[in-house]
C-alpha cells in the first residue's frame, strides 16, 4: 500500500509538472478556449447561454474563473490577447491539475487487474509522456474533465470486477488443487464428474451465494485466520460503496460530454453479463436475482441519471439573467429570465403589431426569413427558416383578411390572415409545396386555428401561452417546423415546410409582443374595472380598445422537467447539425476517424501566419503506434492462449491457468473493448469531427500496452525510453513552436502539417 501511495504521488506530481511547464506561453485565447472560457464567464455573470454539451465541465471551468478572479468583461474572442494582469495561466493550471489524475488512475486500474507494479508504472508513464494528452490538458477545455471522469469510471469498474470476481476466482481455484491430482489416475469423463462434485462441495463451504449484490456474510474469524489474505479481502469486501462511486462517475462523465454515453455502455456491458450468468444459474434463486438486479439498477442506472439531472438543476439555478442564447429555450422559460425582452408583454395580439412567432415543439426556433432565395426557386421568393437567435429578420405582422366592415383589433380563432415580413416586405406563402416569403397572392392567405392555451383557451390568441396552427387556405397544409436543417445554402437554419399532418411540429406561439400601455396606445377612457369586465366577455366588440399587460403569465408555474427535456433536445439537434465554418481552414481542423488511428495529421490550434507561438495538437508517434499495435494484437494473444488451454485438459483444470485466463478475458474487454466502444461509433456520426475526439479511445489503447508487454521487462524499459525521447523531440508542438523551420526535420510523414 505504501508503494502504491508513493508511486501515485510521484506520478501525479510528474504529470502536473509536465503539463504546466511554460503554461503561460500563448498569452492569447487558443482554439476552443474561445468557447469554454466564454461559457465560464456566463456562469460568473449568471447569464443564460446555450451549448451542445451538458453543464458539468463548464461549471468546473467556471470555478477556476471565479477562483482566479478573471476579468468579468473579457469576451474570450478567438485569438484575443488576455488583458495584462489576467491570471489565465492559473485557469489553465486548474485544468492541468484535474487531468494529472489520469495517469494515477490508470496505474491504480492496472493494479486492480493484478498487473505487477512495474507494468502498471510503465503504462502510466506512457500516458504522462503522450504529447496529445499534454496538449489537450493544459488549455481551458472540457477534455481534461472528460478524460478524468473516463479514467475514474474505469478505475471503479475494475475495482468492482476485480474484487468480486478475480479475487473470488482465486479462492475458488485453491479448492481445486487437490482435485486436480486425480487426472493422473482416472479417465477424463470420470475426472470431470468427480471434479464437479468435489468442487461444488468445497465451494459451498467457502462461497455463499444469494445475498444482495453477492454480499457474503462474514464468517467466523477463527475459521479464516490462517487463510490467505485474498480470501480475507474477498470475504470482507462490500461492493456497494464501489458501485455507488461507479454510478456517480458515470453521471459525471455524462455531465461533461455526451461521449460519456459510450463510457456508460462500456461500464454496463460487463454488469449485464454478470446478471445474465446469475439468471441462467439454476442454483441462484430468482428472489436473489431480483434483489441483485434492483440494487444494481439503483446504483448504476438511477444514480447516474439523478446526478446528470442535478447538474441541469444547478445550471438553471445559476443562470437567471437573460442572454443572447435565450431563443434556444421555450418562450415561457425565456419570459422568466431576469431582464428578458419578453418578460413584459401585451396579453393579446393587435393586428399590425410587430411580433415574433416560435415553434412550440422542443428545440423549436423563431419563424425567420431573409433575402436569400431557394436554389430551385429564383427571383424574389425568399427562404423561410427557423432561427435560434434574436434578429430583426424574425419580425412579422398579422394582417386581417375580411370582406366585412368590422375590423377587429385582436388576432382570434378561425381568422383568415396574411403574415407580413417586415424586413423583406413580403408575405408568408406556399409556392409549389414550398414555404416562401413572396409578393402577396391567394397563396399567402392562412387560417389561424387555436389548439390550446396553458392559462385557459379563449377566442383570442394570447401571447406566450396560446398554441395555434396556421393552415394555408389554398393548399390546405399546415405551417410546420420540421426536424431537419437546410444545407449550407440555407445557412444550416431550421427547415420550414407545409404538411397535411397535425402534429407537434405544426404548433406555434407568439413570443415577442412588447407591452405598451393602453394610455399610450389609444387614450382609453374606461377605468381598470370596466376593462376587466370587457376582457371576461371575450368578444371583439367588447375588446375594442383593451389590450392589457399579460400579468397572469408572471405567476405561471413552469416545470423543471419540461425545460430539461427542451434543452437536451436542442443540444441533440444542434450537435447533429454541426458543420465546419469555411473561413476556419477545414482542411487543417476537420478530420475523419480513420485518420486518427494512423495519426495522419494533428490539429492546428492557432493561426500559422502570425509571429505568436504556434500550438499543434499531436500525439507521441511512438506511443501512438505502439498502442495501436497492442490494442489489436491483444485479442490475438488471448485467442492463442485459449486454444492452447482448450487442447490440454491438464492446463484446463489447473487453478492458476483458470484464474489467469479469466483475468485475460476481462483485460481484453476493458482495453480493446473500451477502445472499440469509444472509437468505432464515430464512423457513424454525421456531424463534423476533430482530432481530439479520439482521446478517450487513446486512453484505452495505451492501457492495452500493459497486457502485451507485461512479461517483457527489458523491452518495456527500452520502449519507455524511446517514448520519452520522442516526447521531447515533439515538445515544441505542445509548448509552442517559435521557429517552424526547426520542426521540418521531424516531419516523418508528408501529411503532418505542422511545417
PDB file of N, CA and C in Angstrom, residues 4 53-54 122-123 133 148 160 163 203 343 474 501 533 553 607 611 626 656 690 733-734:
ATOM      1  N   UNK A   4       2.245   1.823  -3.424  1.00  0.00           N
ATOM      2  CA  UNK A   4       1.217   2.368  -4.310  1.00  0.00           C
ATOM      3  C   UNK A   4       0.989   3.851  -4.042  1.00  0.00           C
ATOM      4  N   UNK A  53     -23.053  20.830 -25.139  1.00  0.00           N
ATOM      5  CA  UNK A  53     -22.564  19.902 -24.124  1.00  0.00           C
ATOM      6  C   UNK A  53     -23.307  20.106 -22.800  1.00  0.00           C
ATOM      7  N   UNK A  54     -23.466  19.037 -22.012  1.00  0.00           N
ATOM      8  CA  UNK A  54     -24.045  19.187 -20.667  1.00  0.00           C
ATOM      9  C   UNK A  54     -23.200  20.133 -19.815  1.00  0.00           C
ATOM     10  N   UNK A 122       4.973   1.500 -15.895  1.00  0.00           N
ATOM     11  CA  UNK A 122       5.416   1.767 -17.268  1.00  0.00           C
ATOM     12  C   UNK A 122       4.256   2.291 -18.113  1.00  0.00           C
ATOM     13  N   UNK A 123       3.101   1.651 -17.983  1.00  0.00           N
ATOM     14  CA  UNK A 123       1.927   2.067 -18.768  1.00  0.00           C
ATOM     15  C   UNK A 123       1.477   3.472 -18.381  1.00  0.00           C
ATOM     16  N   UNK A 133      -2.074  14.087 -25.062  1.00  0.00           N
ATOM     17  CA  UNK A 133      -2.706  14.192 -23.742  1.00  0.00           C
ATOM     18  C   UNK A 133      -2.253  15.465 -23.028  1.00  0.00           C
ATOM     19  N   UNK A 148     -10.632  12.758 -17.268  1.00  0.00           N
ATOM     20  CA  UNK A 148     -10.532  12.428 -15.840  1.00  0.00           C
ATOM     21  C   UNK A 148     -11.688  11.526 -15.414  1.00  0.00           C
ATOM     22  N   UNK A 160     -14.521  -2.942  -8.799  1.00  0.00           N
ATOM     23  CA  UNK A 160     -15.643  -3.835  -8.507  1.00  0.00           C
ATOM     24  C   UNK A 160     -15.429  -5.217  -9.117  1.00  0.00           C
ATOM     25  N   UNK A 163     -12.382  -7.152  -7.397  1.00  0.00           N
ATOM     26  CA  UNK A 163     -12.623  -7.575  -6.011  1.00  0.00           C
ATOM     27  C   UNK A 163     -13.674  -8.675  -5.946  1.00  0.00           C
ATOM     28  N   UNK A 203     -16.798 -25.527  -2.672  1.00  0.00           N
ATOM     29  CA  UNK A 203     -17.187 -24.135  -2.880  1.00  0.00           C
ATOM     30  C   UNK A 203     -18.277 -23.705  -1.929  1.00  0.00           C
ATOM     31  N   UNK A 343     -40.299  39.541 -21.032  1.00  0.00           N
ATOM     32  CA  UNK A 343     -40.779  39.432 -19.657  1.00  0.00           C
ATOM     33  C   UNK A 343     -42.055  40.207 -19.417  1.00  0.00           C
ATOM     34  N   UNK A 474     -55.276  27.928 -49.600  1.00  0.00           N
ATOM     35  CA  UNK A 474     -55.244  27.416 -50.970  1.00  0.00           C
ATOM     36  C   UNK A 474     -54.805  25.956 -51.042  1.00  0.00           C
ATOM     37  N   UNK A 501     -50.132  16.858 -42.007  1.00  0.00           N
ATOM     38  CA  UNK A 501     -50.219  16.231 -40.687  1.00  0.00           C
ATOM     39  C   UNK A 501     -50.421  17.278 -39.596  1.00  0.00           C
ATOM     40  N   UNK A 533     -63.929  43.715 -17.025  1.00  0.00           N
ATOM     41  CA  UNK A 533     -65.236  43.181 -17.401  1.00  0.00           C
ATOM     42  C   UNK A 533     -65.296  42.908 -18.908  1.00  0.00           C
ATOM     43  N   UNK A 553     -49.190  35.605 -16.600  1.00  0.00           N
ATOM     44  CA  UNK A 553     -48.117  34.699 -17.005  1.00  0.00           C
ATOM     45  C   UNK A 553     -46.925  34.781 -16.053  1.00  0.00           C
ATOM     46  N   UNK A 607      -3.417  30.315 -35.429  1.00  0.00           N
ATOM     47  CA  UNK A 607      -3.061  30.722 -36.778  1.00  0.00           C
ATOM     48  C   UNK A 607      -1.592  30.440 -37.047  1.00  0.00           C
ATOM     49  N   UNK A 611       3.326  35.942 -35.799  1.00  0.00           N
ATOM     50  CA  UNK A 611       4.609  35.815 -35.108  1.00  0.00           C
ATOM     51  C   UNK A 611       4.446  35.214 -33.717  1.00  0.00           C
ATOM     52  N   UNK A 626       2.521   2.281 -31.056  1.00  0.00           N
ATOM     53  CA  UNK A 626       2.673   1.128 -30.162  1.00  0.00           C
ATOM     54  C   UNK A 626       1.317   0.716 -29.593  1.00  0.00           C
ATOM     55  N   UNK A 656      -4.387 -22.063 -11.420  1.00  0.00           N
ATOM     56  CA  UNK A 656      -3.691 -20.828 -11.781  1.00  0.00           C
ATOM     57  C   UNK A 656      -4.002 -20.426 -13.214  1.00  0.00           C
ATOM     58  N   UNK A 690     -13.319  16.197 -35.064  1.00  0.00           N
ATOM     59  CA  UNK A 690     -11.979  16.747 -34.904  1.00  0.00           C
ATOM     60  C   UNK A 690     -11.050  15.714 -34.258  1.00  0.00           C
ATOM     61  N   UNK A 733       5.710  21.365 -30.376  1.00  0.00           N
ATOM     62  CA  UNK A 733       4.313  21.389 -30.816  1.00  0.00           C
ATOM     63  C   UNK A 733       3.382  21.585 -29.632  1.00  0.00           C
ATOM     64  N   UNK A 734       3.786  21.026 -28.495  1.00  0.00           N
ATOM     65  CA  UNK A 734       2.954  21.049 -27.293  1.00  0.00           C
ATOM     66  C   UNK A 734       3.088  22.364 -26.540  1.00  0.00           C
TER      67      UNK A 734
END
